[in-house]
mmCIF file of C-alpha atoms in Angstrom:
data_model
loop_
_atom_site.group_PDB
_atom_site.id
_atom_site.type_symbol
_atom_site.label_atom_id
_atom_site.label_comp_id
_atom_site.label_asym_id
_atom_site.label_seq_id
_atom_site.Cartn_x
_atom_site.Cartn_y
_atom_site.Cartn_z
ATOM 1 C CA GLY A 190 45.148 -7.964 58.991
ATOM 2 C CA SER A 191 44.940 -12.203 57.482
ATOM 3 C CA HIS A 192 41.106 -12.338 56.884
ATOM 4 C CA SER A 193 40.593 -8.706 55.762
ATOM 5 C CA GLY A 194 43.727 -9.269 53.347
ATOM 6 C CA PHE A 195 42.090 -11.925 51.949
ATOM 7 C CA LEU A 196 38.926 -10.026 51.470
ATOM 8 C CA THR A 197 40.860 -7.124 50.201
ATOM 9 C CA ALA A 198 43.184 -9.505 48.070
ATOM 10 C CA HIS A 199 39.585 -10.930 46.487
ATOM 11 C CA CYS A 200 37.901 -7.226 46.086
ATOM 12 C CA THR A 201 40.795 -6.113 44.131
ATOM 13 C CA ALA A 202 40.816 -9.234 41.548
ATOM 14 C CA GLN A 203 36.888 -9.331 41.266
ATOM 15 C CA HIS A 204 36.361 -5.756 40.438
ATOM 16 C CA PRO A 205 39.850 -4.844 39.330
ATOM 17 C CA THR A 206 38.456 -1.497 38.612
ATOM 18 C CA MET A 207 36.460 -0.154 41.162
ATOM 19 C CA PHE A 208 39.529 0.825 43.731
ATOM 20 C CA GLN A 209 41.896 3.583 43.596
ATOM 21 C CA ALA A 210 44.126 2.225 46.041
ATOM 22 C CA ALA A 211 44.495 -0.776 48.946
ATOM 23 C CA ALA A 212 46.436 -1.838 51.781
ATOM 24 C CA MET A 213 46.583 -5.360 53.304
ATOM 25 C CA ARG A 214 48.711 -6.562 56.208
ATOM 26 C CA ASN A 215 49.466 -10.312 56.738
ATOM 27 C CA PRO A 216 47.222 -11.373 53.600
ATOM 28 C CA VAL A 217 46.117 -14.498 53.143
ATOM 29 C CA VAL A 218 46.212 -15.028 48.930
ATOM 30 C CA ASN A 219 46.718 -18.829 48.302
ATOM 31 C CA ILE A 220 45.195 -21.237 50.876
ATOM 32 C CA ALA A 221 46.535 -24.254 48.996
ATOM 33 C CA SER A 222 50.368 -23.011 49.624
ATOM 34 C CA MET A 223 49.241 -22.004 53.451
ATOM 35 C CA VAL A 224 47.829 -25.358 54.547
ATOM 36 C CA THR A 225 50.830 -26.786 55.839
ATOM 37 C CA ALA A 226 52.685 -23.997 57.054
ATOM 38 C CA THR A 227 50.299 -22.185 59.092
ATOM 39 C CA ASP A 228 49.066 -22.599 63.201
ATOM 40 C CA ILE A 229 45.613 -22.470 61.824
ATOM 41 C CA ALA A 230 44.818 -25.235 59.192
ATOM 42 C CA ASP A 231 41.763 -25.641 60.499
ATOM 43 C CA TRP A 232 40.933 -22.786 59.209
ATOM 44 C CA CYS A 233 42.258 -23.396 55.593
ATOM 45 C CA TYR A 234 40.229 -26.399 55.297
ATOM 46 C CA VAL A 235 36.941 -24.853 56.593
ATOM 47 C CA GLU A 236 37.320 -21.820 54.422
ATOM 48 C CA ALA A 237 38.033 -24.311 51.237
ATOM 49 C CA CYS A 238 36.976 -27.508 52.218
ATOM 50 C CA GLY A 239 34.044 -26.930 54.513
ATOM 51 C CA GLY A 240 36.098 -28.012 57.438
ATOM 52 C CA ASN A 241 36.865 -31.616 56.460
ATOM 53 C CA ASN A 242 40.942 -32.855 56.789
ATOM 54 C CA ASN A 243 39.274 -36.384 56.390
ATOM 55 C CA ASN A 244 40.209 -36.652 53.025
ATOM 56 C CA ASN A 245 36.636 -37.857 52.208
ATOM 57 C CA ASN A 246 35.333 -34.603 50.566
ATOM 58 C CA ASN A 247 32.262 -34.460 52.615
ATOM 59 C CA LYS A 248 31.654 -30.653 52.768
ATOM 60 C CA GLU A 249 28.903 -31.620 55.012
ATOM 61 C CA GLU A 250 31.256 -32.662 57.562
ATOM 62 C CA THR A 251 32.573 -29.367 59.772
ATOM 63 C CA SER A 252 34.748 -30.936 62.043
ATOM 64 C CA TYR A 253 38.874 -30.397 62.192
ATOM 65 C CA ASN A 254 40.687 -33.372 64.047
ATOM 66 C CA TRP A 255 43.705 -31.860 65.361
ATOM 67 C CA ASN A 256 44.610 -35.311 66.563
ATOM 68 C CA GLU A 257 45.046 -37.129 63.309
ATOM 69 C CA TYR A 258 46.999 -34.723 60.625
ATOM 70 C CA LYS A 259 46.667 -35.821 57.089
ATOM 71 C CA PRO A 260 48.027 -34.031 54.344
ATOM 72 C CA PRO A 261 45.787 -32.682 52.118
ATOM 73 C CA THR A 262 44.452 -34.469 48.938
ATOM 74 C CA GLN A 263 44.594 -33.145 45.317
ATOM 75 C CA GLU A 264 41.393 -33.023 45.372
ATOM 76 C CA GLN A 265 41.390 -30.323 48.510
ATOM 77 C CA ILE A 266 44.580 -28.795 47.250
ATOM 78 C CA GLN A 267 42.090 -27.779 43.688
ATOM 79 C CA GLN A 268 39.932 -26.598 45.874
ATOM 80 C CA MET A 269 41.561 -24.229 48.217
ATOM 81 C CA TYR A 270 43.319 -23.008 45.150
ATOM 82 C CA GLU A 271 39.551 -22.293 43.543
ATOM 83 C CA VAL A 272 38.812 -20.118 46.602
ATOM 84 C CA SER A 273 42.055 -17.631 47.039
ATOM 85 C CA PRO A 274 42.485 -14.663 45.654
ATOM 86 C CA ILE A 275 45.668 -15.637 44.109
ATOM 87 C CA ARG A 276 43.277 -17.573 41.168
ATOM 88 C CA TYR A 277 42.503 -14.036 39.900
ATOM 89 C CA ILE A 278 45.907 -12.261 40.116
ATOM 90 C CA HIS A 279 45.880 -11.811 36.339
ATOM 91 C CA ARG A 280 42.971 -9.219 36.729
ATOM 92 C CA VAL A 281 44.134 -6.567 39.554
ATOM 93 C CA GLN A 282 44.961 -3.063 38.721
ATOM 94 C CA THR A 283 44.505 -1.701 41.887
ATOM 95 C CA PRO A 284 47.819 -0.543 43.339
ATOM 96 C CA THR A 285 48.247 -2.074 46.775
ATOM 97 C CA LEU A 286 50.347 -1.973 49.753
ATOM 98 C CA ILE A 287 51.413 -4.898 51.646
ATOM 99 C CA ALA A 288 52.499 -5.109 55.350
ATOM 100 C CA LEU A 289 54.034 -8.640 56.443
ATOM 101 C CA GLY A 290 55.171 -9.666 59.665
ATOM 102 C CA LYS A 291 58.387 -11.849 59.127
ATOM 103 C CA ILE A 292 57.844 -14.247 62.079
ATOM 104 C CA ASP A 293 54.249 -14.536 61.748
ATOM 105 C CA LEU A 294 53.371 -18.380 62.179
ATOM 106 C CA ARG A 295 49.714 -17.437 61.697
ATOM 107 C CA VAL A 296 49.958 -16.545 57.836
ATOM 108 C CA PRO A 297 53.424 -16.909 56.696
ATOM 109 C CA TYR A 298 55.182 -14.181 55.316
ATOM 110 C CA SER A 299 55.535 -16.021 51.939
ATOM 111 C CA GLN A 300 51.630 -15.515 51.294
ATOM 112 C CA GLY A 301 51.900 -11.411 51.013
ATOM 113 C CA LEU A 302 55.385 -12.406 49.014
ATOM 114 C CA GLU A 303 53.489 -14.376 46.507
ATOM 115 C CA TRP A 304 50.980 -11.327 45.791
ATOM 116 C CA TYR A 305 53.617 -8.872 45.828
ATOM 117 C CA HIS A 306 55.533 -10.674 43.370
ATOM 118 C CA SER A 307 52.710 -11.782 41.033
ATOM 119 C CA LEU A 308 51.907 -7.748 41.200
ATOM 120 C CA LYS A 309 55.305 -6.516 40.321
ATOM 121 C CA SER A 310 55.575 -9.129 37.527
ATOM 122 C CA GLN A 311 52.488 -7.664 35.676
ATOM 123 C CA GLN A 312 53.629 -4.249 36.614
ATOM 124 C CA THR A 313 51.032 -3.456 38.780
ATOM 125 C CA ALA A 314 51.873 -0.364 41.021
ATOM 126 C CA THR A 315 53.033 -1.972 44.869
ATOM 127 C CA LYS A 316 54.736 -1.505 47.811
ATOM 128 C CA LEU A 317 55.955 -3.926 50.539
ATOM 129 C CA LEU A 318 56.524 -3.569 53.938
ATOM 130 C CA LEU A 319 58.553 -6.100 55.521
ATOM 131 C CA TYR A 320 58.817 -5.831 59.347
ATOM 132 C CA PRO A 321 61.612 -8.646 60.447
ATOM 133 C CA ASN A 322 60.730 -8.423 64.242
ATOM 134 C CA ASP A 323 56.961 -8.451 64.045
ATOM 135 C CA ASN A 324 54.480 -11.222 64.180
ATOM 136 C CA HIS A 325 50.942 -11.719 63.171
ATOM 137 C CA ALA A 326 49.755 -8.492 64.888
ATOM 138 C CA LEU A 327 52.150 -5.939 63.719
ATOM 139 C CA ASN A 328 51.678 -4.004 66.998
ATOM 140 C CA THR A 329 55.125 -2.675 67.983
ATOM 141 C CA VAL A 330 55.427 0.749 68.327
ATOM 142 C CA GLU A 331 57.323 1.524 65.498
ATOM 143 C CA THR A 332 55.765 -0.769 63.519
ATOM 144 C CA GLU A 333 52.429 0.433 64.049
ATOM 145 C CA ALA A 334 54.023 4.296 63.367
ATOM 146 C CA ASP A 335 55.569 3.273 60.167
ATOM 147 C CA HIS A 336 52.584 1.212 58.596
ATOM 148 C CA TRP A 337 50.047 3.924 59.101
ATOM 149 C CA ILE A 338 52.510 6.437 58.099
ATOM 150 C CA ASN A 339 52.958 4.098 54.661
ATOM 151 C CA ILE A 340 48.827 4.026 54.742
ATOM 152 C CA LYS A 341 48.399 7.438 54.895
ATOM 153 C CA GLN A 342 51.114 7.726 52.138
ATOM 154 C CA TRP A 343 50.095 4.861 49.907
ATOM 155 C CA LEU A 344 46.680 6.351 50.025
#
């Protein structure tokens, strides 16, 4: 989940002819649209800006100050977008299965929806599995069974 989805999205976007199929769960696809809607804002700043949420764009600074929330600057939003897979969505050709937990606080399910709708709009084969009662782990017995069956059928 999440970071592996982030890597899967990057791989299928940056190497569009390498993969025959992809499966991702709760993927991070757009750090800029995730940073203010997640419980891991620190990860967003670390991944894109070197950990700095002090609005001074010093990439050498790697601390995240949880006691002093500041929304990201325009420059930080741009940097978050620049390192996000969504920047390369137009290159994706790989059929992609996307599984999402609707009550995920770690990676809002809107991340996966953004990837799904983008793929659909460019006629790239995709399938969405939305689990309304699951969080980030997607670990209820019913969800695990459904997800693995769908992965097997997709691949």
